[in-house]
Structure formats: C-alpha cells, structure tokens
Coordinates of C-alpha atoms in Angstrom, one line a residue:
Chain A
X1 CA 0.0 0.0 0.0
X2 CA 3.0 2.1 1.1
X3 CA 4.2 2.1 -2.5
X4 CA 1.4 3.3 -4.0
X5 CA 2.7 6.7 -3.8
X6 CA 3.6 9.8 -6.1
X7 CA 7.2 8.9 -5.4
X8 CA 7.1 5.4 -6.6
X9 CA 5.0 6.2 -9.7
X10 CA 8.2 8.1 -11.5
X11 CA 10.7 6.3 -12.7
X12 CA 14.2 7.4 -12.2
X13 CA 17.1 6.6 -9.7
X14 CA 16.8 10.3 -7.4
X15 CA 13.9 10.9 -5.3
X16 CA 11.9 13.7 -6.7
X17 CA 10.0 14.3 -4.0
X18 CA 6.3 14.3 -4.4
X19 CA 5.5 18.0 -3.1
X20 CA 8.0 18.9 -6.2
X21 CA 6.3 16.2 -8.6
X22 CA 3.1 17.8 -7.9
X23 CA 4.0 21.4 -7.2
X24 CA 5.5 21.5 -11.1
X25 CA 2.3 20.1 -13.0
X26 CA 0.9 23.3 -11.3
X27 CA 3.7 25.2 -11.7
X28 CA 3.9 24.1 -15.9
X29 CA 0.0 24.1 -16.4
X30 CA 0.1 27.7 -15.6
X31 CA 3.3 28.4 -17.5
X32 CA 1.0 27.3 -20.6
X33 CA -1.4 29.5 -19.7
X34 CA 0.3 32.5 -19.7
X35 CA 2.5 30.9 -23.2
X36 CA -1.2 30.8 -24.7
X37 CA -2.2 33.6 -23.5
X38 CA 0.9 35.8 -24.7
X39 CA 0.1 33.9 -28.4
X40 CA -3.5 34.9 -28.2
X41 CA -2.0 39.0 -27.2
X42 CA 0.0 39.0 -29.8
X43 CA -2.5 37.8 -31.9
X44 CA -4.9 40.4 -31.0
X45 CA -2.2 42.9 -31.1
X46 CA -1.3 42.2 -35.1
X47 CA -5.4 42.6 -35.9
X48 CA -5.4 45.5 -34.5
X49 CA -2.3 46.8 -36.2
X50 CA -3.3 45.9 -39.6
X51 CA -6.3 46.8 -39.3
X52 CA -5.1 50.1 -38.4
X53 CA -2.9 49.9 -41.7
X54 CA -5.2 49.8 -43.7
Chain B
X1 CA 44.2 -2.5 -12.9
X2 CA 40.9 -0.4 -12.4
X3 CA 39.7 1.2 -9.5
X4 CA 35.6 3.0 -9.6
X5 CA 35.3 6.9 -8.9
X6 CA 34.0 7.0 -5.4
X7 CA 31.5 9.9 -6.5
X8 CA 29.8 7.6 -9.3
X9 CA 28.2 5.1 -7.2
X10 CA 24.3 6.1 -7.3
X11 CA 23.1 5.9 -10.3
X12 CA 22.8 1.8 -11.6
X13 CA 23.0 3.0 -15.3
X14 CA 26.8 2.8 -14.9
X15 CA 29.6 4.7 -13.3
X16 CA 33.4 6.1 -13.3
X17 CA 36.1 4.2 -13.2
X18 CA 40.0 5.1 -13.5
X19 CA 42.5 2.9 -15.2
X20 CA 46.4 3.5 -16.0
X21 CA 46.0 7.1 -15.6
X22 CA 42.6 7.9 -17.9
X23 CA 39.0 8.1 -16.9
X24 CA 36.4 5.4 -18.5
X25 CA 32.6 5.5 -18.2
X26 CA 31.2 1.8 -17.6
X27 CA 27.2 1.4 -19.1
X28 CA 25.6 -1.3 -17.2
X29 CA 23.8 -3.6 -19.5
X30 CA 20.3 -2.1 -18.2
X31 CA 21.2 1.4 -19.9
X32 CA 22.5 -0.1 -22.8
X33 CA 19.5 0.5 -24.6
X34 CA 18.7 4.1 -23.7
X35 CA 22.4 4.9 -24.5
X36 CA 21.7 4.0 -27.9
X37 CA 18.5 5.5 -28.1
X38 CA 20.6 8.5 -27.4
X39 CA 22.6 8.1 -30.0
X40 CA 20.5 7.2 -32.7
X41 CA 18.4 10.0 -32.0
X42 CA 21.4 12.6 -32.5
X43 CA 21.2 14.0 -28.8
X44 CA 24.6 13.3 -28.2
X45 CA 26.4 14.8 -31.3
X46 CA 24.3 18.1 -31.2
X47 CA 25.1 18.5 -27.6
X48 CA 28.9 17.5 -28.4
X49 CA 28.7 19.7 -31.6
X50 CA 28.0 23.0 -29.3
X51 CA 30.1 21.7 -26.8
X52 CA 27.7 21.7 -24.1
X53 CA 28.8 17.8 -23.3
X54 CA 31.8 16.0 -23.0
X55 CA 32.5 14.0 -26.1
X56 CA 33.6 10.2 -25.6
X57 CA 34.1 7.4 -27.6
X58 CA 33.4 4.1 -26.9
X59 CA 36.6 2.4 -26.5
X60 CA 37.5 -1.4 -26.6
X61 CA 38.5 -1.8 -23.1
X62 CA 37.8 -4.3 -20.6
X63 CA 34.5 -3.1 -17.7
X64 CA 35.8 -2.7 -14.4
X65 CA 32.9 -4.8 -13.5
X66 CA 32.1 -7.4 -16.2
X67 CA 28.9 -8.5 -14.0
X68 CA 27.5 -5.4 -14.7
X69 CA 27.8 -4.1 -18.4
X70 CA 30.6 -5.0 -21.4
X71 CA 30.3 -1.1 -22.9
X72 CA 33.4 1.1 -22.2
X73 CA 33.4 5.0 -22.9
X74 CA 36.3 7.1 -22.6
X75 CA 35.4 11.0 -22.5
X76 CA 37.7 13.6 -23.1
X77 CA 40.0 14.3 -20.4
X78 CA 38.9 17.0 -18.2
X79 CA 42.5 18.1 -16.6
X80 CA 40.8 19.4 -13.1
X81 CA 37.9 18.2 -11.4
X82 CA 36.2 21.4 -9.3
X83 CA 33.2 21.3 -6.7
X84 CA 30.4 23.5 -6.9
X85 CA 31.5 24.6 -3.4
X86 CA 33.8 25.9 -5.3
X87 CA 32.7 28.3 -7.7
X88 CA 32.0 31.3 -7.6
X89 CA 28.2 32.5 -8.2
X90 CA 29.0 33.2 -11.8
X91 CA 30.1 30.1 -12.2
X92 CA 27.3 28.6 -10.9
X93 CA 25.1 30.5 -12.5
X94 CA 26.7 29.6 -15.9
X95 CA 27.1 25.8 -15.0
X96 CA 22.6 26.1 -13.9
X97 CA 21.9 28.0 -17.2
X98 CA 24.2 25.0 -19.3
X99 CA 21.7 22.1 -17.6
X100 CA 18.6 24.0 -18.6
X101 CA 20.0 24.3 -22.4
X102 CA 20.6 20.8 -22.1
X103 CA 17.4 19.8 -20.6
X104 CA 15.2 22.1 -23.4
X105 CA 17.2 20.2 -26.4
X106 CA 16.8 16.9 -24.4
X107 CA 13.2 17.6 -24.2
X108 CA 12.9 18.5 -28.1
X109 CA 14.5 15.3 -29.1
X110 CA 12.1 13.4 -26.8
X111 CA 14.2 12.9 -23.9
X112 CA 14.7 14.4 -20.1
X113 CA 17.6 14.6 -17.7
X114 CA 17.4 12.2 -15.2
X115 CA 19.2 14.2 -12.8
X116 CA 20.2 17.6 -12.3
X117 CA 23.1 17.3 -9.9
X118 CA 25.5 20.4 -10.2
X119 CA 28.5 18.2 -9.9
X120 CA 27.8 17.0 -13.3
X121 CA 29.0 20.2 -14.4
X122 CA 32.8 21.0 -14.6
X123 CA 34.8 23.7 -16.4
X124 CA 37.2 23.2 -19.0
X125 CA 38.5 25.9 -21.0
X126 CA 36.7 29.2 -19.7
X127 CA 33.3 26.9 -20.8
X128 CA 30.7 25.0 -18.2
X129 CA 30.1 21.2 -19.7
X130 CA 28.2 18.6 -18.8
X131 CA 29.9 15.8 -17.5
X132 CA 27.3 12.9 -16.8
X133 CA 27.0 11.2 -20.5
X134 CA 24.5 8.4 -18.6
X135 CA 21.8 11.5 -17.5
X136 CA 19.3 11.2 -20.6
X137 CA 16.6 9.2 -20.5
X138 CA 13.6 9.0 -22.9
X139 CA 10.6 11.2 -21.8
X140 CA 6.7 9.9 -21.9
X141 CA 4.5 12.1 -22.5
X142 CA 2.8 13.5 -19.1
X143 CA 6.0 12.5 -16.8
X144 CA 6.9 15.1 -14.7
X145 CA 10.6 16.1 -14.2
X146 CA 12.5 13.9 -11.8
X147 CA 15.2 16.4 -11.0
X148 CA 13.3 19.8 -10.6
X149 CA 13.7 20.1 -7.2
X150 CA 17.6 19.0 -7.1
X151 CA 18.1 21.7 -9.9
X152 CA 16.2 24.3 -7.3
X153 CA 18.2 23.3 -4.6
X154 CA 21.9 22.4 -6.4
X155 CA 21.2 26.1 -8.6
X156 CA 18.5 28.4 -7.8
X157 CA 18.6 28.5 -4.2
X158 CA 22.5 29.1 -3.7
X159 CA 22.5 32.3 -6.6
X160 CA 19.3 33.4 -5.2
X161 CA 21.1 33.4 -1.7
X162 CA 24.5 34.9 -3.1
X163 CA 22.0 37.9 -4.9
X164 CA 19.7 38.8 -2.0
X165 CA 21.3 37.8 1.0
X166 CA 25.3 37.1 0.9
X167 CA 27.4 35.4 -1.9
X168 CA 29.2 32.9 1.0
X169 CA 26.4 31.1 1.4
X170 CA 26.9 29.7 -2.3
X171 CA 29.9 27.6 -0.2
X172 CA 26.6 26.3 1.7
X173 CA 27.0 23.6 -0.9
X174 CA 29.8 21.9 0.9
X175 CA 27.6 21.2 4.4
X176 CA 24.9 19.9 2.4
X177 CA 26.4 18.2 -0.6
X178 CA 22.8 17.9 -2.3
X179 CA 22.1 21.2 -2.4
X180 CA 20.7 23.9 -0.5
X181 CA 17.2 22.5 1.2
X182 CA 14.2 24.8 0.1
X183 CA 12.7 25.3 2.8
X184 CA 16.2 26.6 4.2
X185 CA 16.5 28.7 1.5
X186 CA 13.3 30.1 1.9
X187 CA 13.8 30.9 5.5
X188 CA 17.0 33.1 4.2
X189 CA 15.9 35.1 2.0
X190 CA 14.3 38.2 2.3
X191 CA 11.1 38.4 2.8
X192 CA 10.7 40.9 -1.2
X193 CA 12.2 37.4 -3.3
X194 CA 8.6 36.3 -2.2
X195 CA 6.8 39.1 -4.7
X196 CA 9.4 38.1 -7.5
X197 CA 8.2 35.5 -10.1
X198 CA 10.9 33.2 -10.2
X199 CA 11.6 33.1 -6.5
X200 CA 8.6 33.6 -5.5
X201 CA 7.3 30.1 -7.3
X202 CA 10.4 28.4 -7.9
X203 CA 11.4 28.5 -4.0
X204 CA 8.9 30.0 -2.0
X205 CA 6.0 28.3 -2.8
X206 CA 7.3 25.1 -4.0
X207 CA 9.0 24.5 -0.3
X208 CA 5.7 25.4 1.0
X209 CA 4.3 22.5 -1.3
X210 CA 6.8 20.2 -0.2
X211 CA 5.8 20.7 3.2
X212 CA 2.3 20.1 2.5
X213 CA 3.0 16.7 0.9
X214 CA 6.2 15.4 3.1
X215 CA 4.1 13.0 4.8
X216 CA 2.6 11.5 1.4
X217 CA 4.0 8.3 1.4
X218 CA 2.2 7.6 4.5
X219 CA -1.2 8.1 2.7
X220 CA -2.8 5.7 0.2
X221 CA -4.8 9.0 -1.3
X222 CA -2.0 10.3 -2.9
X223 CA -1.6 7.6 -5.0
X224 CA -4.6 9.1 -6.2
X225 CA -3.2 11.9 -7.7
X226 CA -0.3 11.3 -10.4
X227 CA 0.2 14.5 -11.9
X228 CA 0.2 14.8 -15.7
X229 CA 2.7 17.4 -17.5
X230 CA 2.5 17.9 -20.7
X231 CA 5.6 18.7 -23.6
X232 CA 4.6 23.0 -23.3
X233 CA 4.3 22.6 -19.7
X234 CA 7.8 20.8 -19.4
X235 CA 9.3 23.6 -22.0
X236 CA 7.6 26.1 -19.9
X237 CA 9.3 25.3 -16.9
X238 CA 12.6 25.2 -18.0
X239 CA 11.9 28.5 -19.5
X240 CA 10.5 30.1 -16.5
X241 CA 13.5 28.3 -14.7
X242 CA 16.0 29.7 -16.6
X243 CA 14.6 33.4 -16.4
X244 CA 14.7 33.0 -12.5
X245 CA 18.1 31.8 -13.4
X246 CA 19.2 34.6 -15.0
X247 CA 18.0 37.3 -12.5
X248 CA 20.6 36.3 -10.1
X249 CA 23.0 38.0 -11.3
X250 CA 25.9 38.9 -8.3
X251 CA 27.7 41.8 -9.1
X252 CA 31.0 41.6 -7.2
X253 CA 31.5 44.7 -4.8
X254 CA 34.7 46.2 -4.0
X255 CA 37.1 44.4 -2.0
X256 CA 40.9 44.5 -1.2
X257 CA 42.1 41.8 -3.2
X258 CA 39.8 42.5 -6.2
X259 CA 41.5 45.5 -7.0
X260 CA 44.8 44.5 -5.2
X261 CA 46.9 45.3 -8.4
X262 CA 45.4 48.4 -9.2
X263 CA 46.1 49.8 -6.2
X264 CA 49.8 49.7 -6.2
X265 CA 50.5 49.1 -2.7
X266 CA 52.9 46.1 -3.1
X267 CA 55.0 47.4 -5.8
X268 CA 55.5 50.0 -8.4
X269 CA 55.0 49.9 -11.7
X270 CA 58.5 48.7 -12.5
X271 CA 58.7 46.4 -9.7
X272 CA 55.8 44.4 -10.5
X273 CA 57.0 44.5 -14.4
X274 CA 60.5 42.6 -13.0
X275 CA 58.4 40.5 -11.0
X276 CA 56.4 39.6 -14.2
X277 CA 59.6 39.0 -15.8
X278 CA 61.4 36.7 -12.9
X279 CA 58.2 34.7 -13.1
X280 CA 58.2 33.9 -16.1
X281 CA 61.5 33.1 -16.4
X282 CA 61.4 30.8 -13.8
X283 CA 58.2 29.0 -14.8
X284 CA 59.9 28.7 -18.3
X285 CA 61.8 25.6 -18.1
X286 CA 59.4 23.9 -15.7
X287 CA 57.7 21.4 -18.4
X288 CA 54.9 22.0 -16.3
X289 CA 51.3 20.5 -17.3
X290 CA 49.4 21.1 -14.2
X291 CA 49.7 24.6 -12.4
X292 CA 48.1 25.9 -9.5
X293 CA 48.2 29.1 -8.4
X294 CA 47.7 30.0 -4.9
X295 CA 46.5 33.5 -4.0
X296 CA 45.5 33.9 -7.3
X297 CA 43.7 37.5 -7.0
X298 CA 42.2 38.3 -10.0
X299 CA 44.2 35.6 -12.1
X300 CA 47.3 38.6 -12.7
X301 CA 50.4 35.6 -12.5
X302 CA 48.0 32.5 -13.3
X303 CA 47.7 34.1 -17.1
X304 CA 51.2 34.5 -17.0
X305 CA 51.9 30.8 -15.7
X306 CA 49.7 29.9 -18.6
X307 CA 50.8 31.5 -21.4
X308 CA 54.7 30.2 -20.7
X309 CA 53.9 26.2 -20.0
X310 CA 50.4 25.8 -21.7
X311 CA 49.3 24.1 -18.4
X312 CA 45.6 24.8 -18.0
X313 CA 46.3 26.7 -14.4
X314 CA 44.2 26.5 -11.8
X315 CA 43.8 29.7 -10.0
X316 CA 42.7 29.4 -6.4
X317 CA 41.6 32.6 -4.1
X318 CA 39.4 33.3 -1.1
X319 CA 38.2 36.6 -2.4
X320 CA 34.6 35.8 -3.9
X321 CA 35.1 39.0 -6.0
X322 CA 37.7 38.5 -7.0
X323 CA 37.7 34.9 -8.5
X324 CA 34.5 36.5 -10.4
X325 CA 36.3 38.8 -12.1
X326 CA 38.8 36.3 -12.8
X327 CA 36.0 34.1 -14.1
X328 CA 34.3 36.2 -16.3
X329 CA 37.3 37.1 -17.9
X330 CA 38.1 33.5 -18.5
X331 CA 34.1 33.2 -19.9
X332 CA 34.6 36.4 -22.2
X333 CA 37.9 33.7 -24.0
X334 CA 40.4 35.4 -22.5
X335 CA 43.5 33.3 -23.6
X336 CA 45.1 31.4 -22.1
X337 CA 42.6 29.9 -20.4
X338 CA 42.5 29.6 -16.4
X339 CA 39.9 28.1 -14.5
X340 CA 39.4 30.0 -11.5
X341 CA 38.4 28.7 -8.0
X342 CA 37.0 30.0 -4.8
X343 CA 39.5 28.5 -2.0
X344 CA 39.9 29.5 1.9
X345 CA 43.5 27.6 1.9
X346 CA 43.7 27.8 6.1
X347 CA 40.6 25.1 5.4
X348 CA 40.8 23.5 1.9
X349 CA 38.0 21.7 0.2
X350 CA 37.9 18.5 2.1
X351 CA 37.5 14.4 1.3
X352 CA 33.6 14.5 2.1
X353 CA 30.5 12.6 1.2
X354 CA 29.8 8.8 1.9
X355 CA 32.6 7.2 3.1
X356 CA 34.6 9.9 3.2
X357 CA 35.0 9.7 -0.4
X358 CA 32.4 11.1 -2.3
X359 CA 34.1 14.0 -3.3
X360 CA 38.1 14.6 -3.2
X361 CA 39.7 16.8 -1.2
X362 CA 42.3 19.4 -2.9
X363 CA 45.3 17.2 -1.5
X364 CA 43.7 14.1 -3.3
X365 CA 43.3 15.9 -6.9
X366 CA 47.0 16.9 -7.1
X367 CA 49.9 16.9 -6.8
X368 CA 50.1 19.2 -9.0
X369 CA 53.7 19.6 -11.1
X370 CA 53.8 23.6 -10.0
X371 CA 52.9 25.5 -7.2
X372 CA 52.8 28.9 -7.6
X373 CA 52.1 30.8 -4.0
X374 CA 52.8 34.9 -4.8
X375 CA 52.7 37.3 -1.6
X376 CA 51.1 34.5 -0.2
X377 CA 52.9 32.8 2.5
X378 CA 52.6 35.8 5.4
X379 CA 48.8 35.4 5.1
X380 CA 48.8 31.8 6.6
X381 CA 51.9 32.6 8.7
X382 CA 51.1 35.3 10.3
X383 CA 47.1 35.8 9.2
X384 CA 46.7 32.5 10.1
X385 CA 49.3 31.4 12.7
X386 CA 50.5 28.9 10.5
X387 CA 54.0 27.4 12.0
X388 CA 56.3 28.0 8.7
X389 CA 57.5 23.8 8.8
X390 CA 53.6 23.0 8.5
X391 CA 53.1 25.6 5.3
X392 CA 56.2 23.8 4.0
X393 CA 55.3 20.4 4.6
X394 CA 51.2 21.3 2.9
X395 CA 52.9 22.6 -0.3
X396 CA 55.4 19.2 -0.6
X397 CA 52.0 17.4 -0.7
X398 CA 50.1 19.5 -3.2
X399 CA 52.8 20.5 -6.0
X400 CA 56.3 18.6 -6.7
X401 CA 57.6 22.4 -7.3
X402 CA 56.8 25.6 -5.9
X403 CA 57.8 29.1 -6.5
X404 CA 57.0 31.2 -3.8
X405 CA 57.4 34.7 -2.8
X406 CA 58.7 35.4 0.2
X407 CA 57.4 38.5 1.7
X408 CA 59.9 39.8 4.9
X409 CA 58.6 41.2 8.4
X410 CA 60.0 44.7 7.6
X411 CA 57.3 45.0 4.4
X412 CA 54.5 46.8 4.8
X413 CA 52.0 45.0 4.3
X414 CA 53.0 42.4 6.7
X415 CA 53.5 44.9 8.8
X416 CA 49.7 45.8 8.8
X417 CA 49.1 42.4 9.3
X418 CA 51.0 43.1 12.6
X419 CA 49.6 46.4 13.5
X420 CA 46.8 45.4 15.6
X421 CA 48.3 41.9 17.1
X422 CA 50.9 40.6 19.1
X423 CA 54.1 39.5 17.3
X424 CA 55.0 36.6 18.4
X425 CA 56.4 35.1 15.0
X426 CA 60.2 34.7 16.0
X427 CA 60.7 32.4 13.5
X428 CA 59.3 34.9 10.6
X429 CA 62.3 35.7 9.1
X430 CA 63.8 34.7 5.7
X431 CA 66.3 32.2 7.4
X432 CA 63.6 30.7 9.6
X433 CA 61.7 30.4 5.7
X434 CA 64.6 28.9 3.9
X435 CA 65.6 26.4 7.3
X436 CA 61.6 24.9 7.9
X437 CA 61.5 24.8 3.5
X438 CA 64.9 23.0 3.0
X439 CA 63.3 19.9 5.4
X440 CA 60.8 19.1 2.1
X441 CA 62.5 21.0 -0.4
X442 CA 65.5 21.6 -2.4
X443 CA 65.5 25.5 -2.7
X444 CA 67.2 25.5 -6.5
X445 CA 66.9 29.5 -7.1
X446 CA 66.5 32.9 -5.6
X447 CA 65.8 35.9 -7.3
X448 CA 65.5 39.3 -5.1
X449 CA 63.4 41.0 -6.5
X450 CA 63.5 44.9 -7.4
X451 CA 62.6 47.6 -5.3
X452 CA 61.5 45.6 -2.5
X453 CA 62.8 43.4 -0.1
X454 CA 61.1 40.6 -1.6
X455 CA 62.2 37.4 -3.4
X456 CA 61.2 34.6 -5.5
X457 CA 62.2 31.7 -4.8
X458 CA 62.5 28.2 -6.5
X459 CA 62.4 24.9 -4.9
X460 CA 61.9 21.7 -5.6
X461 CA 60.3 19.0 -3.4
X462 CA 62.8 15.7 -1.9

C-alpha cells in the first residue's frame, strides 16, 4: 500500500520528491497559460495593427 | 588494474572508473538500450557539436565490472575536477543556465535529464560542460521532471542566496552536498524574493508545497493523484527556470584583493614588471602540465603561468570578487585559459561525502607539477598562525615544485598584518623560511626582486 505513492509512480534513480512532482504540474500548467495567452496578445495585437494599416 | 570513482556510485545505469591514468565510463547492461536510443536520436552529437557535453568514444576496453555491463566510454579528459562549493556565483550560474540548455534540447528530441546534480558540471577551458553522458533518459508524455527540485536546490537556491542575501552562502554547498534545502532557503531570504516571479514560485511556494506533501508516502490517497505534465508545460518550466536563473546575477563589490593590483601598494610599476619578468623566467623551463596558483587574485600571475607552459592553471583565491572577475574574464575567452576557483587555503575543500570519499579533497586531486604561492605565504603565517615547517610540509604534498614569494617582516604589508596583534612570529624571518623549506625542499633558485625586499624563490620537493 505504502508504494502506492507519487514517489514510486516516476521512474528514475533520485527521489523527486512528491510535493515537487506535484508542485511543477501546477507550476507548468500555468506556464501554458500565460504561453497561450501571450500567443493569443500577440494575436490580438497584429489585428489590431493591420487593421489600423489599412 | 581499475579502481571505480567514489563519487559515481548512485546511479545503476553505470559509473566512473580510473584505469592506468585515464577516466572510463562503464554502461551497465540495463542502460545499454537508452544509451543508444541517445545516439540514434542525434542528442549526443548536437550536444557535443556546441560543446555543451563532453564528447567520448566508446573504446574497446575491458569493464571494471564485467557482471555489470561489457560497454566502455572514454570521454575527453577534463585536466581538473572542481566542486560546486567551489565556484564562484558566476560560475554557478553559468554551470545552472548549461543544464537547462541541455534539458530544453533533451526535451525536443524526446528525452529528459534524469538528474540535475551540479556536480555533473565541470569547467574546461573558460566553458561549463556537462559531464554525466549516462543523465538522458527518454521522456513519456505526461512524466513530470524527476530532477526539478535538485536543480532548485543544487542552482536556484545558492544564486538566489549569493544575490539577495550574501554570496558565502553559495559555499553552503559543501555542508549539504545535495544542495541547499528549500525550505532553508526560503527561510534566508528576504522576505521581497517572495513578490518576484521566479523566486517567489520556484522557492517559496514550492517548499511550502513540499511541506504540505512530506508526509505523502504515508497516505494511500496520494496515489490518487499522479500529476500529468505535458511537452509545453515541461518547456515552460525550464523557461520560466532559466529566467529565474538569470536574474541572479551577483555583481562583485569592492574588495581589497579584487582591486589588489590596481592599487599599487605592493610594488610600483617597475617592480611588478621585473616580477612579471622573474616569473616567467622561472616558470619557463618547468615542463609544467598542471599549475596551481595559490592567491590567485584576480588571475594577474595564473595568465602568465599559462601562457609560458600551456598548463591549463588552476587559480585558487578566497576573495569571492575576485575569482569573479577572474572568471568572467576566463568566460569572455580570455587566452590562455585559467579556471578560477574559490578556496579558503587555512581550510581547503575537504574528502567528504559517503565514506569519506564522495568528493576529493584538494590534496587528493594533485599533486600538482607547479605550485605557484605569490605574496602569499605571510597570510597563513602570520594571518593564520601557520608554523612556517607545516606551510612547508602542505605545499610538498600539493605541487612537486613551488615558487614562492617570500614576503619579509619589515614590508609593509605584513607589517599591517602586525599592527593590531601581538608578534609573536620569532621564526618569521627569511632564514627561519629557507631552514623549515629546506626539510621538504631543495631551494634551486632565488631571485630578489627589485625595489623591495622581496624574493622569488624556486624549490623543488625531496
């Protein structure tokens, strides 16, 4: 039962420490968030630009 | 006749070994597979191609343990092995910015470093480069990264402790060979890194997370929860990583010994061009092809040493401001190259680790063929009380020549060493120098040198 645990679960010789393993998901979730969100900006920003070009 | 590196026992995918003078890496038969994996996806040649790893080859050599593995790999040399306790936060910095260049082109080619250890990182040439061929590993989609938190605690913590709090506590590294712990870290630094992105996630909360979950393995609900990150989210944090990384930058203040030799206190201009020229006269005929210099400053005399034997010298000071000058000047190509070190010589880097072993002390990586020790010897006489016999007999164990200058009572700046203490260094005195260095030495040569009572001296150990 013991070894049912975030630990065990990744492979890999170090111990990675389960308040890291699941502290990073977080962590990279909202690193795409704010990625997306930048693309989606700079998306918005370029309309507006050429739409002020022409 | 082989004999394993005692800091390459951990991982089972293989380890160091030493044979007749060169260093092999053994892959156990269970890595075998992944190695090549490695290699057939091109991982290794583009790192090797932008020199971010050490190349090898795989050579036909016996394994040191046949029980183990059959595959032999002999990397390129790396003249000096140097500790992250030893580095300076530039260093450091540059070594933590290497990994996460690694770990982004791992991750585009589909694979992840298993580790992020900062003593797979050594310096060669003014360059970081990754040291630890056997640290790739495929990556499955949704794994998170194994190493995150040893790359938080081996890089971002120390740097973020050198910038906001105090640059010794980058030496931390040598209590706590695995890094500096997070939560300790946290507790350190002011309270502001907590309103900075980086810190603020990176350290901060992510101790406060491991906190929260240290008593996981104790509950069968975790189990439960087996996070999922995804290829943007893995990218993402080594980006977001690597910009913490990059605000950390220490900016070495003013110190005595960083701007020793722009002060002109020791020596005119004149004198210090004879002493350029007595040095390297002397180094000249050495043959030497290992060079340390002891009291290195900002790397003056180990640039010198270099240029006239080609040794790749290693320059060794106490000053944390000044070995980062001296470093960055080695990282900006300055020829020929020196690799810089941060050492307190009254307490040299120590054997430490598991068994005593892990990690060499300074004595156990030399000896070296050349000792240099300029304006150096009054320090840990008199700064440090250091009977004369026991400097003498330290140096006959760490270099199989020296050349020392010998700095008399009656100069100044021993004298200020003096001003505010009792003297009670009878045997200070150029005769009580030459009598306790003859015991380990043959003193071959003596140059006084000009407009000062000092001398050079040049001695060979018995």
């Amino acid at each position: 039962m013991i070894s049912q645990t975030v630990q065990t679960l990744v492979p890999g010789y170090i111990d990675p420490g389960s308040g890291s393993i699941i502290f990073q998901a977080v962590v990279g979730g909202m690193m795409v968030v704010s990625l997306t969100a930048k693309r989606y900006w700079r998306r918005i920003q370029m309309l507006f630009r050429r739409n002020r070009g022409e | 006749m082989s004999e394993r590196v005692p800091g390459s026992f951990r991982d089972p995918a293989g380890f160091v070994f030493r044979r007749g003078g060169g260093i092999y890496r053994q892959v156990n038969d269970s890595f075998v597979d992944t190695y090549q994996a490695c290699v057939d996806s091109g991982l290794y040649q583009e790192l090797q191609e932008l020199g971010l790893l050490v190349e090898h080859r795989v050579v036909d050599q016996q394994p040191a343990d046949a029980s183990l593995g059959s595959l032999v790999l002999m990397p390129t040399q790396i003249p000096f092995v140097s500790y992250p306790y030893e580095w300076c936060p530039g260093q450091l910095r540059a070594a933590a910015e290497l990994t996460l260049e690694i770990q982004r082109r791992a991750l585009e080619k589909g694979f992840v470093l298993r580790d992020a250890s900062a003593f797979n990182v050594q310096f060669h040439q003014g360059r970081p480069i990754f040291i630890d061929t056997l640290s790739f590993t495929p990556w499955v989609e949704g794994e998170p990264w194994v190493a995150y938190n040893q790359f938080c605690r081996h890089f971002l913590a120390p740097l973020a402790l050198a910038r906001h709090r105090d640059s010794r506590l980058t030496t931390f590294s040598r209590i706590d060979l695995d890094g500096i712990p997070l939560d300790l870290a946290a507790a350190l630094l002011p309270w502001k890194t907590r309103l900075s992105f980086g810190l603020g996630v990176h350290v901060h909360a992510h101790a406060r997370s491991q906190r929260r979950h240290a008593g996981d393995a104790n509950h069968q609900a975790s189990a439960q929860k087996q996070p999922k990150v995804s290829l943007q989210a893995m990218l993402g944090l080594t980006d977001s990583l690597l910009s913490a990384i990059r605000k950390q930058e220490w900016n070495p203040p003013k110190t005595a010994w960083r701007d020793y030799y722009e002060a002109r206190e020791s020596y005119s201009d004149s004198g210090l061009a004879h002493k350029e020229a007595v040095v390297r006269e002397v180094l000249r005929t050495t043959g030497a092809s290992s060079l340390w210099d002891f009291g290195a400053n900002t790397g003056r005399f180990s640039r010198i040493a270099g240029e006239v034997t080609g040794a790749e010298v290693v320059a060794f000071e106490m000053d944390v401001s000044a070995v980062e000058l001296n470093w960055r000047e080695a990282a900006e190509g300055a020829t020929p190259s020196v690799l810089p070190l941060l050492l307190d010589l009254s307490n040299p880097s120590p054997s430490q680790g598991w068994a005593h072993s892990e990690r060499a002390s300074l004595e156990a990586r030399g000896p070296a063929d050349v000792g240099l020790a300029l304006a150096l010897i009054h320090h840990l006489a008199i700064g440090n009380n250091v009977p004369l016999r026991s400097v003498a007999s330290w140096f006959a164990r760490v270099a199989k020549k020296v050349v020392i200058e010998w700095v008399p009572k009656d100069d100044p700046l021993v004298q200020r060493l003096l001003a505010t203490r009792e003297d009670v260094f009878d045997d200070y005195s150029t005769s009580g120098f030459e009598s306790a260095f003859d015991e380990y030495f043959t003193i071959q040569d003596r140059f006084p040198l000009e407009e000062s009572a000092r001398s050079i001296y040049v001695m060979q150990a018995r």
